[in-house]
PDB file of C-alpha atoms in Angstrom:
ATOM      1  CA  GLY A 170     120.002 104.310 107.192  1.00 66.00           C
ATOM      2  CA  ALA A 171     117.336 104.187 105.184  1.00 84.00           C
ATOM      3  CA  VAL A 172     115.130 101.782 106.768  1.00 91.00           C
ATOM      4  CA  VAL A 173     111.207 100.390 106.106  1.00 95.00           C
ATOM      5  CA  SER A 174     110.286  97.247 108.141  1.00 96.00           C
ATOM      6  CA  GLN A 175     107.212  95.442 106.914  1.00 97.00           C
ATOM      7  CA  HIS A 176     104.050  93.839 109.391  1.00 97.00           C
ATOM      8  CA  PRO A 177     104.303  91.146 109.392  1.00 97.00           C
ATOM      9  CA  SER A 178     106.986  88.981 107.955  1.00 96.00           C
ATOM     10  CA  ARG A 179     104.770  85.805 107.319  1.00 97.00           C
ATOM     11  CA  VAL A 180     100.672  85.382 107.586  1.00 97.00           C
ATOM     12  CA  ILE A 181      99.164  82.599 107.392  1.00 97.00           C
ATOM     13  CA  CYS A 182      94.675  82.429 107.538  1.00 96.00           C
ATOM     14  CA  LYS A 183      91.195  80.994 106.219  1.00 96.00           C
ATOM     15  CA  SER A 184      90.437  81.617 102.612  1.00 97.00           C
ATOM     16  CA  GLY A 185      87.440  84.488 102.546  1.00 96.00           C
ATOM     17  CA  THR A 186      89.876  86.478 105.529  1.00 97.00           C
ATOM     18  CA  SER A 187      91.341  89.585 105.693  1.00 97.00           C
ATOM     19  CA  VAL A 188      94.883  90.656 106.361  1.00 97.00           C
ATOM     20  CA  LYS A 189      96.892  93.919 106.916  1.00 97.00           C
ATOM     21  CA  ILE A 190     100.491  93.660 105.948  1.00 98.00           C
ATOM     22  CA  GLU A 191     102.465  97.106 107.212  1.00 97.00           C
ATOM     23  CA  CYS A 192     105.484  99.210 106.290  1.00 96.00           C
ATOM     24  CA  ARG A 193     107.418 101.322 108.045  1.00 96.00           C
ATOM     25  CA  SER A 194     109.937 103.873 106.725  1.00 93.00           C
ATOM     26  CA  LEU A 195     111.516 103.865 110.599  1.00 93.00           C
ATOM     27  CA  ASP A 196     114.737 107.043 110.226  1.00 89.00           C
ATOM     28  CA  PHE A 197     113.919 108.881 106.615  1.00 88.00           C
ATOM     29  CA  GLN A 198     109.663 109.971 105.350  1.00 89.00           C
ATOM     30  CA  ALA A 199     108.206 108.797 102.208  1.00 88.00           C
ATOM     31  CA  THR A 200     106.554 111.608 100.317  1.00 85.00           C
ATOM     32  CA  THR A 201     105.505 107.819  98.509  1.00 91.00           C
ATOM     33  CA  MET A 202     105.810 103.633  98.894  1.00 94.00           C
ATOM     34  CA  PHE A 203     105.055 100.940  96.170  1.00 95.00           C
ATOM     35  CA  TRP A 204     104.092  97.693  97.334  1.00 97.00           C
ATOM     36  CA  TYR A 205     104.837  95.233  94.525  1.00 97.00           C
ATOM     37  CA  ARG A 206     103.696  91.476  94.279  1.00 96.00           C
ATOM     38  CA  GLN A 207     106.610  88.561  94.015  1.00 94.00           C
ATOM     39  CA  PHE A 208     105.773  85.212  92.768  1.00 88.00           C
ATOM     40  CA  PRO A 209     108.727  82.034  93.221  1.00 84.00           C
ATOM     41  CA  LYS A 210     111.854  82.565  90.502  1.00 80.00           C
ATOM     42  CA  LYS A 211     109.774  85.679  89.018  1.00 84.00           C
ATOM     43  CA  SER A 212     110.270  89.401  88.910  1.00 87.00           C
ATOM     44  CA  LEU A 213     108.634  92.087  91.066  1.00 93.00           C
ATOM     45  CA  MET A 214     105.803  93.590  90.334  1.00 94.00           C
ATOM     46  CA  LEU A 215     104.033  96.950  91.292  1.00 94.00           C
ATOM     47  CA  MET A 216     100.940  97.096  92.383  1.00 96.00           C
ATOM     48  CA  ALA A 217     100.548 100.353  93.592  1.00 95.00           C
ATOM     49  CA  THR A 218     102.010 103.670  94.251  1.00 93.00           C
ATOM     50  CA  SER A 219     101.008 105.057  97.524  1.00 91.00           C
ATOM     51  CA  ASN A 220     101.301 108.745  97.847  1.00 87.00           C
ATOM     52  CA  GLU A 221     100.595 110.430 101.685  1.00 82.00           C
ATOM     53  CA  GLY A 222      97.271 112.042 102.394  1.00 81.00           C
ATOM     54  CA  SER A 223      96.044 110.313  99.182  1.00 83.00           C
ATOM     55  CA  LYS A 224      94.133 108.202  96.939  1.00 87.00           C
ATOM     56  CA  ALA A 225      96.039 104.796  96.092  1.00 91.00           C
ATOM     57  CA  THR A 226      97.815 104.278  92.000  1.00 92.00           C
ATOM     58  CA  TYR A 227      96.519 100.836  90.676  1.00 95.00           C
ATOM     59  CA  GLU A 228      98.267  99.327  88.017  1.00 93.00           C
ATOM     60  CA  GLN A 229      96.731  98.032  85.062  1.00 92.00           C
ATOM     61  CA  GLY A 230      94.994  94.426  86.061  1.00 93.00           C
ATOM     62  CA  VAL A 231      95.269  95.380  90.117  1.00 95.00           C
ATOM     63  CA  GLU A 232      91.951  95.460  91.821  1.00 94.00           C
ATOM     64  CA  LYS A 233      91.223  99.015  94.285  1.00 92.00           C
ATOM     65  CA  ASP A 234      88.700  97.311  96.600  1.00 94.00           C
ATOM     66  CA  LYS A 235      90.578  94.140  96.884  1.00 96.00           C
ATOM     67  CA  PHE A 236      94.284  95.325  97.503  1.00 97.00           C
ATOM     68  CA  LEU A 237      92.817  98.348 100.484  1.00 96.00           C
ATOM     69  CA  ILE A 238      96.251 100.160 100.542  1.00 94.00           C
ATOM     70  CA  ASN A 239      96.497 103.364 103.175  1.00 90.00           C
ATOM     71  CA  HIS A 240      99.085 106.370 103.670  1.00 88.00           C
ATOM     72  CA  ALA A 241      98.005 107.971 105.942  1.00 82.00           C
ATOM     73  CA  SER A 242     101.482 109.151 107.368  1.00 88.00           C
ATOM     74  CA  LEU A 243     104.641 109.965 105.778  1.00 89.00           C
ATOM     75  CA  THR A 244     105.927 106.633 107.583  1.00 92.00           C
ATOM     76  CA  LEU A 245     103.230 103.772 107.831  1.00 93.00           C
ATOM     77  CA  SER A 246     102.077 102.379 104.712  1.00 94.00           C
ATOM     78  CA  THR A 247      99.532  99.927 104.415  1.00 95.00           C
ATOM     79  CA  LEU A 248      97.829  96.934 102.416  1.00 97.00           C
ATOM     80  CA  THR A 249      94.466  94.848 103.082  1.00 97.00           C
ATOM     81  CA  VAL A 250      94.259  92.041 101.287  1.00 97.00           C
ATOM     82  CA  THR A 251      90.080  91.619 101.610  1.00 97.00           C
ATOM     83  CA  SER A 252      88.585  88.464 101.146  1.00 96.00           C
ATOM     84  CA  ALA A 253      91.603  87.152 100.719  1.00 96.00           C
ATOM     85  CA  HIS A 254      91.959  83.815  98.286  1.00 96.00           C
ATOM     86  CA  PRO A 255      94.666  81.032  97.511  1.00 96.00           C
ATOM     87  CA  GLU A 256      95.962  82.628  94.510  1.00 95.00           C
ATOM     88  CA  ASP A 257      96.553  85.692  96.374  1.00 96.00           C
ATOM     89  CA  SER A 258      98.911  84.097  98.766  1.00 96.00           C
ATOM     90  CA  SER A 259     102.821  85.747  97.580  1.00 96.00           C
ATOM     91  CA  PHE A 260     105.378  87.146  99.009  1.00 97.00           C
ATOM     92  CA  TYR A 261     104.229  91.285  99.212  1.00 98.00           C
ATOM     93  CA  ILE A 262     107.247  93.672  99.273  1.00 97.00           C
ATOM     94  CA  CYS A 263     106.021  97.329  99.981  1.00 97.00           C
ATOM     95  CA  SER A 264     109.688  99.844  99.537  1.00 96.00           C
ATOM     96  CA  ALA A 265     109.453 103.610  99.757  1.00 94.00           C
ATOM     97  CA  VAL A 266     111.297 107.405  97.650  1.00 91.00           C
ATOM     98  CA  THR A 267     112.218 110.412  99.260  1.00 85.00           C
ATOM     99  CA  SER A 268     111.852 113.652  97.641  1.00 78.00           C
ATOM    100  CA  SER A 269     115.262 113.364  96.357  1.00 77.00           C
ATOM    101  CA  LEU A 270     116.373 110.638  95.650  1.00 76.00           C
ATOM    102  CA  THR A 271     115.269 108.136  92.793  1.00 79.00           C
ATOM    103  CA  GLU A 272     116.621 104.921  94.547  1.00 88.00           C
ATOM    104  CA  GLN A 273     114.177 103.045  96.077  1.00 93.00           C
ATOM    105  CA  TYR A 274     114.021 101.508 100.019  1.00 94.00           C
ATOM    106  CA  PHE A 275     112.411  98.079 100.484  1.00 96.00           C
ATOM    107  CA  GLY A 276     111.359  96.279 103.811  1.00 96.00           C
ATOM    108  CA  PRO A 277     112.055  93.008 103.300  1.00 96.00           C
ATOM    109  CA  GLY A 278     108.750  91.581 102.330  1.00 97.00           C
ATOM    110  CA  THR A 279     105.393  89.511 104.078  1.00 97.00           C
ATOM    111  CA  ARG A 280     104.899  86.024 103.516  1.00 97.00           C
ATOM    112  CA  LEU A 281     100.581  85.208 102.956  1.00 97.00           C
ATOM    113  CA  THR A 282      99.967  81.530 102.268  1.00 97.00           C
ATOM    114  CA  VAL A 283      95.868  81.732 102.013  1.00 97.00           C
ATOM    115  CA  THR A 284      94.455  78.247 103.084  1.00 96.00           C
TER     116      THR A 284
ATOM    117  CA  SER B 229     105.360  98.537  75.901  1.00 73.00           C
ATOM    118  CA  GLN B 230     109.186  98.974  77.161  1.00 74.00           C
ATOM    119  CA  LYS B 231     110.522  95.984  78.244  1.00 86.00           C
ATOM    120  CA  ILE B 232     113.774  94.603  80.274  1.00 90.00           C
ATOM    121  CA  GLU B 233     115.831  91.453  79.720  1.00 91.00           C
ATOM    122  CA  GLN B 234     118.494  90.012  81.639  1.00 91.00           C
ATOM    123  CA  ASN B 235     120.707  87.688  79.614  1.00 77.00           C
ATOM    124  CA  SER B 236     120.575  84.864  82.080  1.00 75.00           C
ATOM    125  CA  GLU B 237     118.339  83.107  84.623  1.00 80.00           C
ATOM    126  CA  ALA B 238     120.883  81.606  86.335  1.00 90.00           C
ATOM    127  CA  LEU B 239     125.294  82.110  86.671  1.00 94.00           C
ATOM    128  CA  ASN B 240     128.000  79.865  87.991  1.00 95.00           C
ATOM    129  CA  ILE B 241     131.960  81.623  88.305  1.00 96.00           C
ATOM    130  CA  GLN B 242     134.369  81.167  90.607  1.00 97.00           C
ATOM    131  CA  GLU B 243     135.087  82.906  93.624  1.00 97.00           C
ATOM    132  CA  GLY B 244     137.741  85.634  92.799  1.00 97.00           C
ATOM    133  CA  LYS B 245     136.665  85.932  88.838  1.00 97.00           C
ATOM    134  CA  THR B 246     134.378  88.497  87.609  1.00 97.00           C
ATOM    135  CA  ALA B 247     130.939  87.822  87.710  1.00 96.00           C
ATOM    136  CA  THR B 248     129.662  89.968  83.924  1.00 96.00           C
ATOM    137  CA  LEU B 249     125.889  90.620  84.252  1.00 96.00           C
ATOM    138  CA  THR B 250     123.522  91.719  81.337  1.00 96.00           C
ATOM    139  CA  CYS B 251     120.208  93.438  80.897  1.00 96.00           C
ATOM    140  CA  ASN B 252     119.180  94.642  77.795  1.00 96.00           C
ATOM    141  CA  TYR B 253     116.158  97.181  77.272  1.00 94.00           C
ATOM    142  CA  THR B 254     113.684  98.068  73.767  1.00 91.00           C
ATOM    143  CA  ASN B 255     111.518 100.071  73.464  1.00 84.00           C
ATOM    144  CA  TYR B 256     112.835 102.821  75.565  1.00 83.00           C
ATOM    145  CA  SER B 257     114.803 105.914  76.233  1.00 87.00           C
ATOM    146  CA  PRO B 258     115.895 105.820  80.465  1.00 89.00           C
ATOM    147  CA  ALA B 259     116.839 108.669  81.738  1.00 89.00           C
ATOM    148  CA  TYR B 260     118.902 106.240  84.535  1.00 92.00           C
ATOM    149  CA  LEU B 261     119.321 102.359  85.471  1.00 94.00           C
ATOM    150  CA  GLN B 262     119.483 101.062  89.062  1.00 96.00           C
ATOM    151  CA  TRP B 263     120.804  97.845  89.615  1.00 97.00           C
ATOM    152  CA  TYR B 264     119.015  96.113  92.773  1.00 97.00           C
ATOM    153  CA  ARG B 265     120.074  92.998  94.861  1.00 97.00           C
ATOM    154  CA  GLN B 266     118.265  89.824  96.186  1.00 96.00           C
ATOM    155  CA  ASP B 267     118.905  87.557  98.755  1.00 95.00           C
ATOM    156  CA  PRO B 268     115.910  84.870  99.677  1.00 92.00           C
ATOM    157  CA  GLY B 269     112.884  85.850 101.066  1.00 91.00           C
ATOM    158  CA  ARG B 270     114.609  89.368 101.158  1.00 94.00           C
ATOM    159  CA  GLY B 271     113.174  92.131 100.272  1.00 95.00           C
ATOM    160  CA  PRO B 272     115.875  93.912  96.963  1.00 96.00           C
ATOM    161  CA  VAL B 273     118.456  96.675  98.188  1.00 96.00           C
ATOM    162  CA  PHE B 274     119.862  99.358  96.618  1.00 95.00           C
ATOM    163  CA  LEU B 275     123.386  98.703  95.027  1.00 96.00           C
ATOM    164  CA  LEU B 276     124.005 101.169  92.245  1.00 96.00           C
ATOM    165  CA  LEU B 277     121.693 103.999  89.635  1.00 95.00           C
ATOM    166  CA  ILE B 278     123.549 105.314  86.469  1.00 96.00           C
ATOM    167  CA  ARG B 279     122.467 108.220  84.769  1.00 94.00           C
ATOM    168  CA  GLU B 280     121.786 108.024  81.316  1.00 92.00           C
ATOM    169  CA  ASN B 281     125.196 110.950  80.359  1.00 92.00           C
ATOM    170  CA  GLU B 282     127.698 108.457  82.261  1.00 93.00           C
ATOM    171  CA  LYS B 283     129.089 105.595  80.689  1.00 89.00           C
ATOM    172  CA  GLU B 284     130.491 103.633  83.799  1.00 96.00           C
ATOM    173  CA  LYS B 285     130.374 103.949  87.946  1.00 96.00           C
ATOM    174  CA  ARG B 286     132.038 102.092  90.002  1.00 96.00           C
ATOM    175  CA  LYS B 287     131.685 100.974  93.745  1.00 95.00           C
ATOM    176  CA  GLU B 288     133.848  99.303  95.765  1.00 96.00           C
ATOM    177  CA  ARG B 289     133.908  95.784  93.902  1.00 97.00           C
ATOM    178  CA  LEU B 290     131.519  96.550  91.642  1.00 98.00           C
ATOM    179  CA  LYS B 291     131.369  98.371  88.477  1.00 98.00           C
ATOM    180  CA  VAL B 292     128.068  98.901  86.467  1.00 98.00           C
ATOM    181  CA  THR B 293     128.237 100.059  82.415  1.00 97.00           C
ATOM    182  CA  PHE B 294     125.762 102.216  80.037  1.00 96.00           C
ATOM    183  CA  ASP B 295     125.598 101.647  77.298  1.00 94.00           C
ATOM    184  CA  THR B 296     122.005 103.800  75.889  1.00 92.00           C
ATOM    185  CA  THR B 297     123.084 102.895  72.161  1.00 93.00           C
ATOM    186  CA  LEU B 298     122.972  99.689  72.711  1.00 94.00           C
ATOM    187  CA  LYS B 299     120.141 100.094  75.607  1.00 94.00           C
ATOM    188  CA  GLN B 300     122.210  97.671  77.244  1.00 95.00           C
ATOM    189  CA  SER B 301     124.281  97.959  80.978  1.00 96.00           C
ATOM    190  CA  LEU B 302     126.743  95.628  82.298  1.00 97.00           C
ATOM    191  CA  PHE B 303     127.285  94.512  85.885  1.00 97.00           C
ATOM    192  CA  HIS B 304     130.488  93.451  87.275  1.00 98.00           C
ATOM    193  CA  ILE B 305     131.803  92.597  90.386  1.00 98.00           C
ATOM    194  CA  THR B 306     134.748  91.617  90.425  1.00 97.00           C
ATOM    195  CA  ALA B 307     137.150  89.531  93.437  1.00 97.00           C
ATOM    196  CA  SER B 308     133.803  88.070  93.229  1.00 97.00           C
ATOM    197  CA  GLN B 309     133.475  85.924  96.967  1.00 97.00           C
ATOM    198  CA  PRO B 310     131.087  83.565  98.035  1.00 97.00           C
ATOM    199  CA  ALA B 311     128.090  85.776  99.985  1.00 97.00           C
ATOM    200  CA  ASP B 312     127.882  88.091  96.658  1.00 98.00           C
ATOM    201  CA  SER B 313     125.594  85.045  95.814  1.00 98.00           C
ATOM    202  CA  ALA B 314     122.374  86.706  95.638  1.00 97.00           C
ATOM    203  CA  THR B 315     119.499  87.849  92.695  1.00 95.00           C
ATOM    204  CA  TYR B 316     120.549  91.012  90.565  1.00 97.00           C
ATOM    205  CA  LEU B 317     118.531  92.995  89.743  1.00 96.00           C
ATOM    206  CA  CYS B 318     117.813  95.841  87.143  1.00 96.00           C
ATOM    207  CA  ALA B 319     115.244  98.156  87.498  1.00 95.00           C
ATOM    208  CA  LEU B 320     114.569 101.509  84.844  1.00 93.00           C
ATOM    209  CA  PRO B 321     111.570 104.373  85.934  1.00 89.00           C
ATOM    210  CA  ILE B 322     108.644 103.675  83.579  1.00 85.00           C
ATOM    211  CA  SER B 323     108.336 105.457  81.003  1.00 76.00           C
ATOM    212  CA  GLY B 324     106.456 108.860  81.930  1.00 73.00           C
ATOM    213  CA  SER B 325     106.857 108.135  85.971  1.00 72.00           C
ATOM    214  CA  ALA B 326     110.073 109.532  87.378  1.00 65.00           C
ATOM    215  CA  ARG B 327     109.561 107.185  90.241  1.00 81.00           C
ATOM    216  CA  GLN B 328     108.138 104.046  89.317  1.00 88.00           C
ATOM    217  CA  LEU B 329     110.111 100.835  88.068  1.00 92.00           C
ATOM    218  CA  THR B 330     110.041  98.354  86.298  1.00 91.00           C
ATOM    219  CA  PHE B 331     112.064  95.195  87.390  1.00 93.00           C
ATOM    220  CA  GLY B 332     114.309  92.769  84.960  1.00 93.00           C
ATOM    221  CA  SER B 333     113.854  88.931  85.398  1.00 91.00           C
ATOM    222  CA  GLY B 334     116.610  88.837  87.551  1.00 94.00           C
ATOM    223  CA  THR B 335     120.514  86.966  87.009  1.00 95.00           C
ATOM    224  CA  GLN B 336     120.773  84.744  89.569  1.00 95.00           C
ATOM    225  CA  LEU B 337     125.111  84.462  90.773  1.00 96.00           C
ATOM    226  CA  THR B 338     126.356  81.722  92.485  1.00 97.00           C
ATOM    227  CA  VAL B 339     130.011  81.876  93.467  1.00 97.00           C
ATOM    228  CA  LEU B 340     131.513  78.726  94.095  1.00 96.00           C
ATOM    229  CA  PRO B 341     134.629  78.723  96.501  1.00 92.00           C
TER     230      PRO B 341
END
């Protein structure tokens, strides 16, 4: 149980284009989903918290107009990197929690490369 | 602001020995602490949660201790195996939040056959 999927697992895009990453909880309803960014050999950096049906809460320094988050249902959250630049290249990971548990269930991650 | 430190970036041990990883934190009194395992190119996987009123928790070959006076958690893997090789992350709830976590930078464990 508690499986989270992410799609795509790997994406290469040209500078200036937008990329959408999907995060799905497959066998449970996720009241809250989180989006992280991770640089090589570094820890996870929380970007935003997404609650179903409401606007995402962004961490300090994260541009909400650049990283658009939509949490339309209890099983799906999307992160859209708009007008991507090479410095946006990173490993993006989502996680989900249920209403009753505090541990987070992570997706497998999406490797974004902007050329 | 709260700070988490994991004592070493990398730890090599011989198969069969006990691996001990350390997580220290400052400026904070968390209600719980979590440990995750992350393999290269993958998302973290939850291992254990220990609450502030618990001194020790075990799960199979894993043992976690939580010393709120020292502000430290120790993570032990007994009878280690090469398959235990991975990066281990400790995580604390962000102050004022019940759900958001802040992660340590991780310790990369290598179990040598």
